[in-house]
PDB file of C-alpha atoms in Angstrom:
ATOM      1  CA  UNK A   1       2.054 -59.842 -52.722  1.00  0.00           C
ATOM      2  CA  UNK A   2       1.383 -58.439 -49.412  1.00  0.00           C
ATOM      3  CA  UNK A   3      -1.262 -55.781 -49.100  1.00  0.00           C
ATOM      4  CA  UNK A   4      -4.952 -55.142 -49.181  1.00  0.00           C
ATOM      5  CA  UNK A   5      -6.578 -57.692 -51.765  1.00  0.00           C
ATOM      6  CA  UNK A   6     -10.190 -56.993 -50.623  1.00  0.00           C
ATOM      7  CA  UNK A   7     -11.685 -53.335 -50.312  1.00  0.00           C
ATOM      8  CA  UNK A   8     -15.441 -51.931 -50.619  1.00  0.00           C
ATOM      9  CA  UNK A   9     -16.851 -48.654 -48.996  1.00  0.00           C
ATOM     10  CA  UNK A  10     -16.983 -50.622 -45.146  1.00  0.00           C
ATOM     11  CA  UNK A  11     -14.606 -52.942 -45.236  1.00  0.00           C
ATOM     12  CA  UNK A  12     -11.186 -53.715 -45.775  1.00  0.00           C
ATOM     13  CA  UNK A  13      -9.086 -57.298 -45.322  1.00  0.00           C
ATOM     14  CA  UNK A  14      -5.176 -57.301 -45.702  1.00  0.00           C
ATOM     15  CA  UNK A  15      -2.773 -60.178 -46.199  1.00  0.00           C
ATOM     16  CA  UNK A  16       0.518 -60.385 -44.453  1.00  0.00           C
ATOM     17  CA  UNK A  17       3.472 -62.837 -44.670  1.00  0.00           C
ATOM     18  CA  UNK A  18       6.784 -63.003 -43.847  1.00  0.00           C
ATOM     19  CA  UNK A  19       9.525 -65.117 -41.836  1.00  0.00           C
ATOM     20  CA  UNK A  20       9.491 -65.295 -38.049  1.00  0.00           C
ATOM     21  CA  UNK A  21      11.209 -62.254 -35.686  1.00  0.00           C
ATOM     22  CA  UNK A  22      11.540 -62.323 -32.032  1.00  0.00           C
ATOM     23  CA  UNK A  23       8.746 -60.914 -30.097  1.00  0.00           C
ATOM     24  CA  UNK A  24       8.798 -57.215 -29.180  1.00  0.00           C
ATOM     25  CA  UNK A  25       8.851 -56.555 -25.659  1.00  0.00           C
ATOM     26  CA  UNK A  26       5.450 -55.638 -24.047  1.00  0.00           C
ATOM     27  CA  UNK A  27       6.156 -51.819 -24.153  1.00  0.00           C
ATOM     28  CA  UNK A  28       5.579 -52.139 -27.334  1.00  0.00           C
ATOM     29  CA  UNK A  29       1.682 -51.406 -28.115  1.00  0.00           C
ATOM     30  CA  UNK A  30       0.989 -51.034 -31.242  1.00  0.00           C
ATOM     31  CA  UNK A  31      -1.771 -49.033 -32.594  1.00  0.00           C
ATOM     32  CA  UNK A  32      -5.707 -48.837 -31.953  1.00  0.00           C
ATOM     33  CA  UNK A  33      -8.875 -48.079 -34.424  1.00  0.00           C
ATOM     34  CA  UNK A  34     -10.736 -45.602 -32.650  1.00  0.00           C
ATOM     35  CA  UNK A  35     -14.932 -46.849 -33.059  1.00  0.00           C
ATOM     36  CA  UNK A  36     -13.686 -50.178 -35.241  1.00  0.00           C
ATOM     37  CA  UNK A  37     -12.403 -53.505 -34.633  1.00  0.00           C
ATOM     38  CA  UNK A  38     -10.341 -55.714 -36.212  1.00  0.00           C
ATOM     39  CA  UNK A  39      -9.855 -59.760 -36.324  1.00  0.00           C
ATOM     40  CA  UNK A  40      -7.253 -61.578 -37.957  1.00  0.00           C
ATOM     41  CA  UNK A  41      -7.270 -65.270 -39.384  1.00  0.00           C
ATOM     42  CA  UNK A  42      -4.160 -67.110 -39.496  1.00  0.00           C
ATOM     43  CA  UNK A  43      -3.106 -69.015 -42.317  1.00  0.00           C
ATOM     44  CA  UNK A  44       0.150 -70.152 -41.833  1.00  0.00           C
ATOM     45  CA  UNK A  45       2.848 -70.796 -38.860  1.00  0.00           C
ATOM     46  CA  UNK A  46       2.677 -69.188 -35.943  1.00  0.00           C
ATOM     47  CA  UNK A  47       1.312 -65.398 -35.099  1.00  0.00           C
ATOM     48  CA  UNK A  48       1.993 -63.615 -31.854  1.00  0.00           C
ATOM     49  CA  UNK A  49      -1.031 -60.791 -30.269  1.00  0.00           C
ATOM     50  CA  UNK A  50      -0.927 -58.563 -28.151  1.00  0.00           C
ATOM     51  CA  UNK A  51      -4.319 -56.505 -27.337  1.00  0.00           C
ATOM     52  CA  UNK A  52      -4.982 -54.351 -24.315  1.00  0.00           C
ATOM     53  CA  UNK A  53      -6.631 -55.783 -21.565  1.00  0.00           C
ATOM     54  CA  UNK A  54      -6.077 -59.665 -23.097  1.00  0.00           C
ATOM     55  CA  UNK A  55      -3.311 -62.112 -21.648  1.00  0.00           C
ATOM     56  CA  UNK A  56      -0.693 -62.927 -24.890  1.00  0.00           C
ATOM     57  CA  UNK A  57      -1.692 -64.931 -27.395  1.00  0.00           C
ATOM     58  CA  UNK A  58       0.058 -66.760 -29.279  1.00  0.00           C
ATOM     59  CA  UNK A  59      -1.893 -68.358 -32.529  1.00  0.00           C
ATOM     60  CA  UNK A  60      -1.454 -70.647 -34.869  1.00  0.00           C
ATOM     61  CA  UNK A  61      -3.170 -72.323 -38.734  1.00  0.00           C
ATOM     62  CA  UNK A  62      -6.845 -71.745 -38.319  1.00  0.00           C
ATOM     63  CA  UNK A  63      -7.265 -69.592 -35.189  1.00  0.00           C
ATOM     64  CA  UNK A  64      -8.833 -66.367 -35.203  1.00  0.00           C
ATOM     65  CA  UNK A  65      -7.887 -63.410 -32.962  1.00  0.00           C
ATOM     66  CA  UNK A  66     -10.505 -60.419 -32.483  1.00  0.00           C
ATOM     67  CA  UNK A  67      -8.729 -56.477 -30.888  1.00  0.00           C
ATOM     68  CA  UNK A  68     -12.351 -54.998 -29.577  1.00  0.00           C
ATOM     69  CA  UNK A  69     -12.497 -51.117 -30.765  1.00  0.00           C
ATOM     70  CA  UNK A  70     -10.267 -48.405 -29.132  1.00  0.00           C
ATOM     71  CA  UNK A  71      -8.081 -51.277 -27.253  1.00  0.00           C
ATOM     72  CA  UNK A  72      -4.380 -50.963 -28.087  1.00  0.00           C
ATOM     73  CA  UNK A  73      -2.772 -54.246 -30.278  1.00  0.00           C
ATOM     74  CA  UNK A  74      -0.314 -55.236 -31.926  1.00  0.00           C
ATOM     75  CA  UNK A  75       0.497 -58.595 -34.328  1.00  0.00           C
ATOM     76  CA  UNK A  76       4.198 -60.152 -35.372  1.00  0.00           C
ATOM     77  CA  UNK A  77       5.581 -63.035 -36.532  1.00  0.00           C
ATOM     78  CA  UNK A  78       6.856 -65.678 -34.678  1.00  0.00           C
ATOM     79  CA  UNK A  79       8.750 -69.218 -34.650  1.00  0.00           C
ATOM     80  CA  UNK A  80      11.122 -70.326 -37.139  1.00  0.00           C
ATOM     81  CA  UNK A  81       9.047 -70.037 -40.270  1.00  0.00           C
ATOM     82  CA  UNK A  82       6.955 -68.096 -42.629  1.00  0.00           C
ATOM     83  CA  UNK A  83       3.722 -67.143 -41.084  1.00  0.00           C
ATOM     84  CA  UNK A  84       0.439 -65.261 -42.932  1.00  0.00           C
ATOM     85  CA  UNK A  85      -2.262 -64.115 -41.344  1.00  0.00           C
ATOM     86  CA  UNK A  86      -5.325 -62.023 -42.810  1.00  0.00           C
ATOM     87  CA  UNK A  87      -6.642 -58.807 -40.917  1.00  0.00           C
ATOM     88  CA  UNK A  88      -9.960 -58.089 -41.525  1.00  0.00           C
ATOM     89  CA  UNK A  89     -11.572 -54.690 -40.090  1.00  0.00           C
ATOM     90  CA  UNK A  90     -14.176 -51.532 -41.021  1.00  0.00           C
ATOM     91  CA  UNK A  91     -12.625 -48.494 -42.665  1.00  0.00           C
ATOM     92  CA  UNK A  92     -12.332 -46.332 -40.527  1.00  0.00           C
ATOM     93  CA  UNK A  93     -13.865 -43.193 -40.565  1.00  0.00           C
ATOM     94  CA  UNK A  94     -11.466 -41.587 -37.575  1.00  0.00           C
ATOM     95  CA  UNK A  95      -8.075 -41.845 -37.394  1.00  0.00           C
ATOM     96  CA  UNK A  96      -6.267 -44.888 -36.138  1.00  0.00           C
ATOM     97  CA  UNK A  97      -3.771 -43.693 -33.315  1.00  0.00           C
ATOM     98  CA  UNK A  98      -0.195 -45.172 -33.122  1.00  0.00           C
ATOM     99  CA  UNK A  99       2.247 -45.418 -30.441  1.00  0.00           C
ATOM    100  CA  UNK A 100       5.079 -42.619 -30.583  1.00  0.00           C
ATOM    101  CA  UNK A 101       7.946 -43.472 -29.749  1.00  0.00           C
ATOM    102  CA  UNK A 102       7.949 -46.868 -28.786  1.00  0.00           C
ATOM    103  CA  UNK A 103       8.443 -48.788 -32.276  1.00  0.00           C
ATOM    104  CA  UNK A 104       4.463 -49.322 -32.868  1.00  0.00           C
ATOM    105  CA  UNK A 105       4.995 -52.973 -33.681  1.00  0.00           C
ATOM    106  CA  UNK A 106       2.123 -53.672 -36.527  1.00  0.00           C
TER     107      UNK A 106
END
């Protein structure tokens, strides 16, 4: 089921899967980690990035995507088909800031 499957005291990795959606437009950020980072490893299908500062990215079965701290990003689903990716980052100590207003995206 989707949802954090790996958690200590500094680190926490999520699974996510579900079907393909049309990509948000660009207004949409997302969210940032303010002082963390956070990479993702795709599994299956296709997954669509968008991090501040970073020209779209659109990945697929095996690639791995890395949002530096404090840089807006957001992830979705993309193509046809079911896609999972795994997002790995520190627990954050601070908050993690989201977009208001602008549907966040994930």
């Amino acid at each position: 089921s989707p949802g954090g499957f790996v958690r200590d005291g500094e680190t926490a990795a999520n699974i996510t899967r579900a079907p393909g959606a049309p990509t948000p437009p660009p207004s949409q950020l997302g969210h940032f980690h303010d002082g963390t980072s956070e990479f993702w490893f795709v599994m299956e299908g296709n997954v669509e990035f968008q991090i501040e500062g970073v020209p779209f990215i659109r990945a697929t079965q095996g690639d791995i995507v890395y949002a530096p701290a404090g840089r807006w990003h957001r992830s979705g689903h993309a193509g046809d088909q079911m896609d999972t990716r795994i997002s790995i980052h520190p627990i954050a100590t601070a908050a993690n800031s989201l977009q208001v207003g602008g549907g966040g995206g994930e």
